[in-house]
Coordinates of C-alpha atoms and ligand atoms in Angstrom, one line a residue:
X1 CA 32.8 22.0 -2.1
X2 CA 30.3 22.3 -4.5
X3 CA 27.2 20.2 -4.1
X4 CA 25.3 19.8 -7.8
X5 CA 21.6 19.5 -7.0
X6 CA 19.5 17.1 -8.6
X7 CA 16.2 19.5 -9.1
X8 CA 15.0 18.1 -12.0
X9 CA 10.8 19.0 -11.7
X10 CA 9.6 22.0 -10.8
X11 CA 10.6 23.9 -6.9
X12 CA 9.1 22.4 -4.1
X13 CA 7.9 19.4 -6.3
X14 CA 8.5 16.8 -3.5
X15 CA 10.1 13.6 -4.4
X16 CA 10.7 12.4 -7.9
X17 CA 10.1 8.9 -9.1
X18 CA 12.4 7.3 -11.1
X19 CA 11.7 4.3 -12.8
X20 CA 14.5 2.0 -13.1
X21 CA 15.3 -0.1 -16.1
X22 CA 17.8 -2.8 -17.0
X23 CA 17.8 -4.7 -20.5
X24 CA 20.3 -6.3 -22.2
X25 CA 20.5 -4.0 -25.5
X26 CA 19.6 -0.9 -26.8
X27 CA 16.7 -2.1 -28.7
X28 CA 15.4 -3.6 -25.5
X29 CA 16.2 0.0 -23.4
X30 CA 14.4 1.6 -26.2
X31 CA 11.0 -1.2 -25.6
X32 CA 10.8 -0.2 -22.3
X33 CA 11.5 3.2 -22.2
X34 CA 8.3 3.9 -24.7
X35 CA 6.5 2.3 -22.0
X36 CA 7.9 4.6 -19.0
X37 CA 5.3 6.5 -18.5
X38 CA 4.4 8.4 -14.9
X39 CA 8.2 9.2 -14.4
X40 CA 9.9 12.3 -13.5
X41 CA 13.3 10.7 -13.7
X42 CA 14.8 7.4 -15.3
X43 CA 17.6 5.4 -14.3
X44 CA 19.6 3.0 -17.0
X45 CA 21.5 0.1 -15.4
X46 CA 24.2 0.0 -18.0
X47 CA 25.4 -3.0 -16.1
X48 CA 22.8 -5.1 -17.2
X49 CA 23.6 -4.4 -20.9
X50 CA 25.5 -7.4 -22.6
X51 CA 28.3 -5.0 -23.6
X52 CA 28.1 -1.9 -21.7
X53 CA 31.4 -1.3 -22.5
X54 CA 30.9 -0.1 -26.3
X55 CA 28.3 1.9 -24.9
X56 CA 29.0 5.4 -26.7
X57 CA 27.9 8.9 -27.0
X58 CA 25.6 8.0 -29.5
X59 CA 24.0 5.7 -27.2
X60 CA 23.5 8.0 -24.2
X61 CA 22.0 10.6 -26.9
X62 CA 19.6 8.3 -28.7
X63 CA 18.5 7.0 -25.0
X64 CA 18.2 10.7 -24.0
X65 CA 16.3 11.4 -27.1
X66 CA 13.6 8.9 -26.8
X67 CA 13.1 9.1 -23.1
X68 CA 9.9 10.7 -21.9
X69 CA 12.0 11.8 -18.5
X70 CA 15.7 12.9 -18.0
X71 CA 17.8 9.5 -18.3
X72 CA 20.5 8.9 -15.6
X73 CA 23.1 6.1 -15.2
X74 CA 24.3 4.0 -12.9
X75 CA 27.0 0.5 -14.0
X76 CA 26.8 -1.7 -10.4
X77 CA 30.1 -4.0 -9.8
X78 CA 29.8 -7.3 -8.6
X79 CA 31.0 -6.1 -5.7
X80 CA 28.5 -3.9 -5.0
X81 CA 25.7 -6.7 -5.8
X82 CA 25.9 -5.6 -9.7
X83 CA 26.8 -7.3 -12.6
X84 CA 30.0 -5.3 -14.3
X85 CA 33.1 -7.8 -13.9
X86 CA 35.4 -5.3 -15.5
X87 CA 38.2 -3.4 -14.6
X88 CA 37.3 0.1 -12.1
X89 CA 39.3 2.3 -15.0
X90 CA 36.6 1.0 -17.6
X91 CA 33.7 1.3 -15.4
X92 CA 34.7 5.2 -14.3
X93 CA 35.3 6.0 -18.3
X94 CA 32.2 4.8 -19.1
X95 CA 30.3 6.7 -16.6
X96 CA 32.3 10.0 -17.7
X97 CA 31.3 9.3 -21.1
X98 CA 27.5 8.8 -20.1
X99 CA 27.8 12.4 -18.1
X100 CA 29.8 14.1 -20.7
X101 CA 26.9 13.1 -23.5
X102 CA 24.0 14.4 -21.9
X103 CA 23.3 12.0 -18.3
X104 CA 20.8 13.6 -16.2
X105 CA 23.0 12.2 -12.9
X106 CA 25.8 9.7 -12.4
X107 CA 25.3 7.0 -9.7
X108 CA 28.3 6.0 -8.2
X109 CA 29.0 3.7 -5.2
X110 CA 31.1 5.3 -2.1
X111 CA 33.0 1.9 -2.1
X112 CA 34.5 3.1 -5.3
X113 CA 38.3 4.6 -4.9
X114 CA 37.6 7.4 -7.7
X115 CA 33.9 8.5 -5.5
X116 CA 35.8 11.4 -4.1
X117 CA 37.3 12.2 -7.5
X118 CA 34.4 11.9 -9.2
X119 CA 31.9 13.8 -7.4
X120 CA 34.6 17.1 -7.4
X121 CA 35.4 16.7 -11.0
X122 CA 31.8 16.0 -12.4
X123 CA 29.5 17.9 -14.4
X124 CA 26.0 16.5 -13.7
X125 CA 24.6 15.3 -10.1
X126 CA 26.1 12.3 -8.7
X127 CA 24.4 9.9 -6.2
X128 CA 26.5 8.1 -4.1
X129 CA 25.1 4.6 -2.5
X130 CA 25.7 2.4 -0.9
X131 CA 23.8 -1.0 -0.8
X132 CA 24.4 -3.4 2.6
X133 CA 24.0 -7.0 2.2
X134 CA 22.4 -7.8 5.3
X135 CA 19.2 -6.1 7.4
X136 CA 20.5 -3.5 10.2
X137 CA 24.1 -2.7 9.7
X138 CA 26.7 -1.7 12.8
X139 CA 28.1 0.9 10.6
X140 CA 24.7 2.8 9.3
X141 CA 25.4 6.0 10.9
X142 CA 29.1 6.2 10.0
X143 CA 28.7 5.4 6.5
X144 CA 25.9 8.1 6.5
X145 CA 28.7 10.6 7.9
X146 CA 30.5 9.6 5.4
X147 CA 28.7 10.5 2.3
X148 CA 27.5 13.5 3.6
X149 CA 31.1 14.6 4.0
X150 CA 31.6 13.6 0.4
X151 CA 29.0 16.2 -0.9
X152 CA 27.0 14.0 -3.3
X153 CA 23.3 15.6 -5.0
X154 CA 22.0 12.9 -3.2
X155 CA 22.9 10.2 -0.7
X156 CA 21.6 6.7 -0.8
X157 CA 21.5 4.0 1.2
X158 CA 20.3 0.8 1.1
X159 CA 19.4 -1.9 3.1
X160 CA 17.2 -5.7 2.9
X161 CA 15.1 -6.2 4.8
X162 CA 13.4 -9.5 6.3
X163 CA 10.5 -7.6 7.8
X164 CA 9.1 -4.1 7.6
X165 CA 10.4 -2.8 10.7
X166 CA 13.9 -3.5 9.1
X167 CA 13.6 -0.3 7.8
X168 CA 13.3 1.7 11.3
X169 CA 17.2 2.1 11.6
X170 CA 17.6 3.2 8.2
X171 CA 15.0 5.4 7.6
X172 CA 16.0 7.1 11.0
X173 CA 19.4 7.9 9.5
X174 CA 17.7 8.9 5.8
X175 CA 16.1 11.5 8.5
X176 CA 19.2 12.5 10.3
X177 CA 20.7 13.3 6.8
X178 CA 17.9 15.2 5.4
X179 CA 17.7 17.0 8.5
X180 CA 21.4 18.2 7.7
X181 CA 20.6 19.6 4.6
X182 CA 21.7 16.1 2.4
X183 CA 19.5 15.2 -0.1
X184 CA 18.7 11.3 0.7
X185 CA 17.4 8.2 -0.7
X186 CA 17.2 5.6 2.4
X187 CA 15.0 2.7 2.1
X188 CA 15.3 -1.3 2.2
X189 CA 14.7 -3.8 -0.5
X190 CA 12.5 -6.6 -0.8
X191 CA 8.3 -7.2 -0.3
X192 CA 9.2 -6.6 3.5
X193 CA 10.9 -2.8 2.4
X194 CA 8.4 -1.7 0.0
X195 CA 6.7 0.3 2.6
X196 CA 9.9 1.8 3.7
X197 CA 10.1 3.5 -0.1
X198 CA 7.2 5.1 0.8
X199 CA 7.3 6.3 4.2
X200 CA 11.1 7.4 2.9
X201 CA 9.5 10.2 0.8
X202 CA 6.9 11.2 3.7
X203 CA 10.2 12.3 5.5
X204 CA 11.3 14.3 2.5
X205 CA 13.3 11.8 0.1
X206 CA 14.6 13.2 -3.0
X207 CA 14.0 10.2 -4.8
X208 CA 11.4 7.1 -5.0
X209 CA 12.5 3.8 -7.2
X210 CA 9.7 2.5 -9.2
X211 CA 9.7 -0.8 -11.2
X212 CA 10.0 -0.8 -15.0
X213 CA 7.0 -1.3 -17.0
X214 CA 8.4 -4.2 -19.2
X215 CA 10.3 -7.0 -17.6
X216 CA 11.3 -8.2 -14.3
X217 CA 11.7 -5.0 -11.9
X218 CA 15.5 -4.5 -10.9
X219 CA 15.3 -4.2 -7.6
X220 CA 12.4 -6.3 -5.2
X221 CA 9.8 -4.6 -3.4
X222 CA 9.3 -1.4 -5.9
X223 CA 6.0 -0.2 -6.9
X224 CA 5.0 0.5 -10.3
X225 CA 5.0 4.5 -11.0
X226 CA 1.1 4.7 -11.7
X227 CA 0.2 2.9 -8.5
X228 CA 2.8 5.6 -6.6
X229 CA 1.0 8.3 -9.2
X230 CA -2.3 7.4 -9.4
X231 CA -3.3 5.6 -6.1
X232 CA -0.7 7.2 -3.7
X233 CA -0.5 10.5 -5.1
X234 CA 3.1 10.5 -4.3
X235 CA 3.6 13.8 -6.3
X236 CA 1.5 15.9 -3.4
X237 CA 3.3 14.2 -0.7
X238 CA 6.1 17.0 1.4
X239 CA 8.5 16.3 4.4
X240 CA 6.2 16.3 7.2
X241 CA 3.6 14.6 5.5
X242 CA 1.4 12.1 8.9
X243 CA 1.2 8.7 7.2
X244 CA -2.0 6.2 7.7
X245 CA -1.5 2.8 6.7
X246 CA -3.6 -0.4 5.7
X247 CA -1.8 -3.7 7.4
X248 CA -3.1 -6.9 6.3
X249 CA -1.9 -9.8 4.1
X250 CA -2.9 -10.0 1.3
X251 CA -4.2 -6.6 0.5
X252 CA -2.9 -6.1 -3.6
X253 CA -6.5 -5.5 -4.7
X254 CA -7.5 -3.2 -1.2
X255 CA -9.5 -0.1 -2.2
X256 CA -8.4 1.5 0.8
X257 CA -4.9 3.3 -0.6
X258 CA -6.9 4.7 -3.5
X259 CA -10.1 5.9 -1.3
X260 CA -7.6 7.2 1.5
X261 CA -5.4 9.1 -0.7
X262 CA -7.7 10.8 -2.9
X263 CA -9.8 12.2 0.2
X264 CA -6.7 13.6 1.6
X265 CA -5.6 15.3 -1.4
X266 CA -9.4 16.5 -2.1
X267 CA -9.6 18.0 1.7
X268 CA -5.8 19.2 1.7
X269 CA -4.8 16.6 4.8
X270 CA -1.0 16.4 4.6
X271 CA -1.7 13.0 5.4
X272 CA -0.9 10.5 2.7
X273 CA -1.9 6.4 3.5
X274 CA 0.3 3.3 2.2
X275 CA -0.6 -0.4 1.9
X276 CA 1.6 -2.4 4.2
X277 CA 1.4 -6.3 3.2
X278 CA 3.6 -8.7 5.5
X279 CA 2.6 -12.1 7.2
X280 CA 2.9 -11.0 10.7
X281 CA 1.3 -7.8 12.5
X282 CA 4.1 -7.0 15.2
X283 CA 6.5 -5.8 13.1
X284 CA 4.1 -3.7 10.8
X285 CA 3.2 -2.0 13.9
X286 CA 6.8 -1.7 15.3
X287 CA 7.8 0.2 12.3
X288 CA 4.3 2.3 12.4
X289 CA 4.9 3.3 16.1
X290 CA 8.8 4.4 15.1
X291 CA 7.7 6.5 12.4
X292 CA 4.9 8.2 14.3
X293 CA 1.9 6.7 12.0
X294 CA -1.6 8.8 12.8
X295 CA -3.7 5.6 12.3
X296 CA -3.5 1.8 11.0
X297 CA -6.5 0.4 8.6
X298 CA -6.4 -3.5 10.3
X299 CA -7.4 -5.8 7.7
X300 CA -7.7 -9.7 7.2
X301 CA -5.8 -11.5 9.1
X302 CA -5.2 -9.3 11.9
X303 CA -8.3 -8.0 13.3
X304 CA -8.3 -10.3 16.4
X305 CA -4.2 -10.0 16.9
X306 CA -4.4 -6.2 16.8
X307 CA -6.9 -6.4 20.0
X308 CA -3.3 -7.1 22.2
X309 CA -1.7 -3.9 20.9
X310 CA -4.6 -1.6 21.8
X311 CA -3.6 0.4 24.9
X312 CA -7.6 1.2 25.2
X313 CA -10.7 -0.4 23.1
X314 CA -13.5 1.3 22.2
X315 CA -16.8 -1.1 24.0
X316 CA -18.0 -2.5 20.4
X317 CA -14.6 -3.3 19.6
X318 CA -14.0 -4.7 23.2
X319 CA -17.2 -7.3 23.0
X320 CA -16.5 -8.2 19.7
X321 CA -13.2 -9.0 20.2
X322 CA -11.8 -7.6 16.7
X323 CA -10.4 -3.9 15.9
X324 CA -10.5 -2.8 12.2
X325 CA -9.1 0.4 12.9
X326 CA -5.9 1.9 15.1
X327 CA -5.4 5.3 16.2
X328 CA -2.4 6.8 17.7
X329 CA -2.8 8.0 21.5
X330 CA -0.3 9.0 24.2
X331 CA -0.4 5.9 25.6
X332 CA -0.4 3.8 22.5
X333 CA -3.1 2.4 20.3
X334 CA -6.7 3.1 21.1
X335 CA -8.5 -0.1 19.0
X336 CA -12.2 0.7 17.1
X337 CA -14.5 -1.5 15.2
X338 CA -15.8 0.8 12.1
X339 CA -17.5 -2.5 10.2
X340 CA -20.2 -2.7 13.1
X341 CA -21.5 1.1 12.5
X342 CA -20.8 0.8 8.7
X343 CA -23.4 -2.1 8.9
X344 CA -25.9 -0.3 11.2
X345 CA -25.1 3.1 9.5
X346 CA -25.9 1.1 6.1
X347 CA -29.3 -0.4 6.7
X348 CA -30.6 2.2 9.0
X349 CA -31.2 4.3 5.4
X350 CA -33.5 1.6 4.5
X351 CA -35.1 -0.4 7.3
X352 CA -35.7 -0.1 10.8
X353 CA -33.3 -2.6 12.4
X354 CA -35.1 -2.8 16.0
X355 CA -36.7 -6.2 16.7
X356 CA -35.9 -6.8 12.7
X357 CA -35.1 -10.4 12.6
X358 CA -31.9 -10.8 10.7
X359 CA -29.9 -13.8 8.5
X360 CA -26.6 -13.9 8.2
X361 CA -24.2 -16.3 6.2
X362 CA -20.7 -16.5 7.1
X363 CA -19.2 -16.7 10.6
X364 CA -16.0 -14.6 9.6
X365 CA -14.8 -11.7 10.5
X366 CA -17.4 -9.8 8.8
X367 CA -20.4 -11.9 10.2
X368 CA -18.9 -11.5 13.8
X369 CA -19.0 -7.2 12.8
X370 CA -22.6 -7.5 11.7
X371 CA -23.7 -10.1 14.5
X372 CA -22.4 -7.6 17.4
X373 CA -23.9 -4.6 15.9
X374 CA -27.1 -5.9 14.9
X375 CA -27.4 -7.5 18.1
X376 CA -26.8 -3.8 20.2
X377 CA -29.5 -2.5 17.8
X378 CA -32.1 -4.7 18.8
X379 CA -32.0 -6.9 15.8
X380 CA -33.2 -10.7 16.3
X381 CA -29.8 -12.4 14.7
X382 CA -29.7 -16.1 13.1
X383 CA -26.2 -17.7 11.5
X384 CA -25.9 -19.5 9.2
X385 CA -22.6 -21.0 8.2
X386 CA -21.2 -24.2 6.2
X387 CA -19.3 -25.6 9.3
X388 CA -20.9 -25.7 12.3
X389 CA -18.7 -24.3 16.1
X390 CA -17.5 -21.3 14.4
X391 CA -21.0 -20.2 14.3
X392 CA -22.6 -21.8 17.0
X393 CA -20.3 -20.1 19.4
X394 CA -20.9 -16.6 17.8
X395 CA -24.5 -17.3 18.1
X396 CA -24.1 -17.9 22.1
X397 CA -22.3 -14.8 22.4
X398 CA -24.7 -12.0 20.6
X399 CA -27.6 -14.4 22.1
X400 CA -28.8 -15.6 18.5
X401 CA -29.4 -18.7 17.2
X402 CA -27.7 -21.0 14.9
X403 CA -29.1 -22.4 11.7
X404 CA -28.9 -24.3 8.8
X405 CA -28.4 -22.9 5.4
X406 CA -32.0 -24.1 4.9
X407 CA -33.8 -21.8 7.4
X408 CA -34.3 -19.2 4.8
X409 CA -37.0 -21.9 3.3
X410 CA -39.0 -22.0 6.5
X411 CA -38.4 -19.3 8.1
X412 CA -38.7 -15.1 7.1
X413 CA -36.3 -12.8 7.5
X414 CA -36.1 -8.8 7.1
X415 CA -32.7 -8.6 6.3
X416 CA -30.2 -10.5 4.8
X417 CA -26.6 -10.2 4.5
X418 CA -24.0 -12.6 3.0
X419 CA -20.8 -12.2 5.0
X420 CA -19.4 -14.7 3.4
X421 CA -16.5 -14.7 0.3
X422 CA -19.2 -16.5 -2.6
X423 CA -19.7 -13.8 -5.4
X424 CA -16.7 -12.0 -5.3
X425 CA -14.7 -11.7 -9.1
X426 CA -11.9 -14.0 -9.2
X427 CA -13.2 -16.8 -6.7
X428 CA -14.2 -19.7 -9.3
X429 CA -14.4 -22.1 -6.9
X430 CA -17.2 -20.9 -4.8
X431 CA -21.1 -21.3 -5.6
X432 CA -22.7 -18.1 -7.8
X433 CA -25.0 -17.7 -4.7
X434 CA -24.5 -17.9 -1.0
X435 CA -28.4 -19.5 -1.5
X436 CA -30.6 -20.3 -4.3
X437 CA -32.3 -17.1 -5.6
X438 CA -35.9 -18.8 -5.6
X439 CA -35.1 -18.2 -1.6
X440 CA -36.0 -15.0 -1.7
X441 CA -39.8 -13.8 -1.1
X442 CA -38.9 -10.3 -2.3
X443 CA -39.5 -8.2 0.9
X444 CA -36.4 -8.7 2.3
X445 CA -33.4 -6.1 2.7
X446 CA -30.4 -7.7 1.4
X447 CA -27.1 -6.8 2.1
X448 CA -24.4 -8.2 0.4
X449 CA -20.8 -7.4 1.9
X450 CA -18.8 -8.5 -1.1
X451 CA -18.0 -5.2 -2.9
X452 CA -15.8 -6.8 -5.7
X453 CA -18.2 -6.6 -8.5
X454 CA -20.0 -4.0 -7.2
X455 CA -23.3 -5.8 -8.6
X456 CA -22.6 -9.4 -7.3
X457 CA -25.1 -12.1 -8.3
X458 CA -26.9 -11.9 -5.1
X459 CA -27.7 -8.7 -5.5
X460 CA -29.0 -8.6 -9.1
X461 CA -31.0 -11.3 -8.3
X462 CA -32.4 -9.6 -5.3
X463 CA -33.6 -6.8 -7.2
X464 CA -35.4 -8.6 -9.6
X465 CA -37.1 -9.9 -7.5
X466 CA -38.2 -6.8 -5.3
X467 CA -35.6 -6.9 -2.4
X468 CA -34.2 -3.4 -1.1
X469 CA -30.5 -4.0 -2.2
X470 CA -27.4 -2.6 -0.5
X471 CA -24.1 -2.9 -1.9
X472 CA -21.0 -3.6 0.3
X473 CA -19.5 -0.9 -1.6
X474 CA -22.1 1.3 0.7
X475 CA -20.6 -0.2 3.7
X476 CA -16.8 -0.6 2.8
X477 CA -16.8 3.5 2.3
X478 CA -18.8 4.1 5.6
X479 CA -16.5 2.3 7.5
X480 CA -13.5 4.0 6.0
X481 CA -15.4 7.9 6.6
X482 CA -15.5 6.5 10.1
X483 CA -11.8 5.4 9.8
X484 CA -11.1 9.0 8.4
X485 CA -12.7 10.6 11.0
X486 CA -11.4 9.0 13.8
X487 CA -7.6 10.0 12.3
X488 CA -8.6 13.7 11.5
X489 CA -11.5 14.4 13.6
X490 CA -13.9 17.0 12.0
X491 CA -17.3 17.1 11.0
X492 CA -19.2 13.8 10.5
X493 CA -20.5 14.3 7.1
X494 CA -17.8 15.5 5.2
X495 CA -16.0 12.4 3.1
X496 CA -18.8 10.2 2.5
X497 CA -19.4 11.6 -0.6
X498 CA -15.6 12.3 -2.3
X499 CA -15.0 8.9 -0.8
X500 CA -18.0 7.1 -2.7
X501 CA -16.8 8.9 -5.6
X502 CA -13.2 7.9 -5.2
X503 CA -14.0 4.0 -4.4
X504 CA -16.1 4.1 -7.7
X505 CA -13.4 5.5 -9.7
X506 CA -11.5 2.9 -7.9
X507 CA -13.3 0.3 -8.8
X508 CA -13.6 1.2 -12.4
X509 CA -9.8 1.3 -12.6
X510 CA -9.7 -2.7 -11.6
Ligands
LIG601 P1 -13.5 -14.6 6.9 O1 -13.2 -14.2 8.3 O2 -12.4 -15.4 6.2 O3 -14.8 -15.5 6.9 C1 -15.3 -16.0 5.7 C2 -16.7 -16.7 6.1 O4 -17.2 -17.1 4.8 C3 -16.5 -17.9 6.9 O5 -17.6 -18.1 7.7 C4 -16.4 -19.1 5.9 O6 -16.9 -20.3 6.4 C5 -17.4 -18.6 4.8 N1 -17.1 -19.1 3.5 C6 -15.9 -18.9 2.8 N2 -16.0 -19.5 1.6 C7 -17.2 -20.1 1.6 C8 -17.8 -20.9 0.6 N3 -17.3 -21.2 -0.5 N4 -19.1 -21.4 0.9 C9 -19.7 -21.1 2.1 N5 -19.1 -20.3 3.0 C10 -17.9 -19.9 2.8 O7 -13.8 -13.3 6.0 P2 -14.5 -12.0 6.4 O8 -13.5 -11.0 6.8 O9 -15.6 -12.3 7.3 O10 -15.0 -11.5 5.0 C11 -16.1 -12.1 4.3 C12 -16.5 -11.3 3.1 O11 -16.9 -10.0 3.5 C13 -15.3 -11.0 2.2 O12 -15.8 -11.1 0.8 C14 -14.9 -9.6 2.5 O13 -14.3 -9.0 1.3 C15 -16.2 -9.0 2.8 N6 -16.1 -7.8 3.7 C16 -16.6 -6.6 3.2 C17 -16.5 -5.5 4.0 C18 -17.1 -4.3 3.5 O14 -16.8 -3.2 4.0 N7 -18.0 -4.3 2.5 C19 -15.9 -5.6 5.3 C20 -15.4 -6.8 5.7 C21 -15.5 -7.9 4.9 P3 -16.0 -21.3 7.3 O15 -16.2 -20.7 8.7 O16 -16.7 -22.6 7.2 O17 -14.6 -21.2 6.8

């Protein structure tokens, strides 16, 4: 049997993205395919169109013509959770047509009666899929047999999913296939299978769905190309690639992907890092523990529920109660704190933070990081926080004091750091200022952990006035070098620097 690849880019280029698009007319096809940039590949859902049927060979051409990226197509049934209602003949002819004027592939669906047929008698690549209606199907790994006996360029399968680790079955079998020499797309749809898209291509997909760039995306849970592009890197990504992963919820606007990513590709790790957003932390970690992730970034809201997971803790993490990072052991997960030496790491550049006596607003998360490690470093620590047990608890446990808002007035302070969310962009319903400027006496160090402006009020305001600033920016990408180091290992200085330059690009981005 002959098996026609589908090598579109250049040898050894690693998975392709292909942007899928559905409109209901040519004009429409045309919109959206002038804004398809970042794709290697581009897939027409001639199902969507109003009348596919009088679709011609001048249509494929003039779509072929205007694409920036070889145009394939694909006309789902209703049976197959498309929208053709027509009659099997029409919908084969149509696809014939489509490869005989120009298609870069064919994508059929192994339900079809023709499949067979049509793979042995067609002229461009054909993918064969198959899309199950529910999470977890009985018949995964006979269906895979399946295709891979029907010889397709590539074999896809598809699956919801209800929760990331929906995807460990499937992506297992996208493995087992690959691993046989079939060229596979395996992934599951929906928010909850977005990461499965990605981790798909760390094991050597041929293929990666992105979301059209005009209009509603045609499938749920795919990324836009110049995220997978840009931010992941996809393009560098081989088989074999280790994966790290941010979990958190919700993490759209996390730094973290971009940082990760670009320090990887800068130091040559075949590592590549993916955000993983769900409500719940078990089953992020279920399907990070199946597919062999190195390390897990632990974000808001999990940094207390990932403590259970940990096999081992490191002692900061341990007293404070939180982890922000995960590495892989042999025996599990060994939890770290890398917020409370980012913080130390931080200040230490500009103050001495023995027997300083510190403020600090919020009783987070963040506060709790900086409370703990001041605390270790000597530091006198004071809380200050708009409702009241949070903070008095932390207080008793790093053997500070609790305080009102006001204490700045009365009392002086060397450093000061607002752990809380007032200045970051987008927050209109918070106060400018954690405090009123006129606070200040101008010898303070002030720390601001908000990185998002980089410049927050607080901060501008503290330099005017003669505070030593330091931006949350400074700690965000020393906990992350910590996070990068505890994954790789290696020498302690090396990705500050391309990781200060790749936040700032980051940031300037949006
Ligand atoms: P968190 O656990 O949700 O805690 C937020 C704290 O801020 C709570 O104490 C909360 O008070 C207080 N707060 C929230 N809105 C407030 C308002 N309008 N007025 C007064 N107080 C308010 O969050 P977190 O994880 O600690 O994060 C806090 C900030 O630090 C965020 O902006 C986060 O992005 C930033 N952060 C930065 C880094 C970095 O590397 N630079 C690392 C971690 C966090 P209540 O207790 O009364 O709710």
């Amino acid at each position: 049997m002959t098996r026609r690849s589908l090598q579109l880019g250049p040898a050894g280029s690693g998975c392709q993205i292909c942007i899928s698009m559905a409109a209901p007319d040519e004009a429409g096809l045309m919109r959206g395919l002038a804004a398809a940039t970042g794709a290697d590949l581009i897939e027409v859902r001639l199902d969507a169109l109003t009348e596919p049927l009088s679709c011609g060979g001048h249509f494929f051409r003039a779509l072929q013509s205007r694409a920036p990226a070889p145009v394939g197509f694909t006309c789902r049934p209703v049976w197959e959770g498309g929208r053709f209602k027509g009659a099997e003949g029409e919908r084969r002819a149509l696809l014939e047509r489509a490869a005989r004027s120009g298609a870069a592939f064919v994508d059929i669906e192994q339900d079809a009666d023709w499949a067979e047929a049509f793979i042995a008698d067609s002229s461009v690549p054909v993918i064969l899929s198959h899309h199950w209606q529910a999470p977890r199907p009985v018949d995964l790994e006979e269906r895979a047999e399946r295709m891979r006996a029907a010889g397709p360029a590539i074999a896809k399968l598809v699956t919801p999913a209800m929760t990331p680790a929906d995807a460990i079955p499937l992506l297992a079998a996208g493995a087992e296939l690959m691993a046989r020499g079939q060229p596979t797309a395996a992934f599951c749809l929906g928010a909850a299978g977005s990461a499965s898209r990605v981790l798909a291509v760390s094991q050597g997909a041929a293929l990666i769905y992105a979301a059209q760039p005009i209009g509603e995306s045609v499938a749920a849970g795919q990324w836009r190309a110049e995220v997978l592009r840009d931010e992941l890197l996809l393009p560098r990504w081989r088989p074999g690639f280790s994966c790290c992963a941010l979990a958190g919820d919700p993490i759209d606007h996390s730094l973290s992907p971009a940082i990760f990513n670009a320090t990887f590709a800068v130091l040559e790790q075949p590592i590549g890092y993916l955000p993983i957003a769900f409500t719940e932390l078990d089953p992020v970690l279920d399907l990070a523990e199946a597919q062999g992730l190195r390390g897990i970034s632990v974000t808001m809201p999990f940094k207390e529920a990932a403590v259970r997971r940990c096999a081992e803790l490191d002692p900061m993490a341990a007293a404070m109660g939180a982890v922000n990072t995960l590495v892989r052991s042999g025996q599990g997960w060994r939890g770290y704190n890398t917020d409370a030496g980012a913080i130390v790491s931080a200040l230490s550049d500009v103050v001495e933070i023995s027997r300083s006596r510190v403020a600090i607003f919020g009783a987070g998360g963040a506060a709790r990081a900086a409370a703990f490690a001041l605390s270790a470093q000597g530091a006198a620590i004071t809380l200050c926080n708009r409702t009241r047990p949070r903070v008095d608890d932390l207080a008793r446990q790093v053997g500070g004091r609790a305080a009102s808002l006001e204490a700045l007035t009365t009392d002086h302070y060397d450093i000061i750091i607002n752990a809380t969310p007032i200045g970051m962009a987008g927050r209109t319903e918070d106060p400018p200022m954690p405090f009123p400027a006129g606070w200040l006496r101008g010898d303070e160090v002030v720390l601001d952990l908000v990185y998002r402006p980089r410049q927050t009020a607080l901060l501008r305001h503290a330099a005017d006035r003669g505070c030593t600033v330091v931006e949350g920016l400074e700690m965000f990408v020393r906990q992350a070098a910590q996070q990068y180091r505890l994954w790789v290992g290696g020498d302690s200085a090396a990705p500050l620097d391309i990781m200060r330059r790749a936040a700032e690009k980051a940031l300037q981005r949006g």
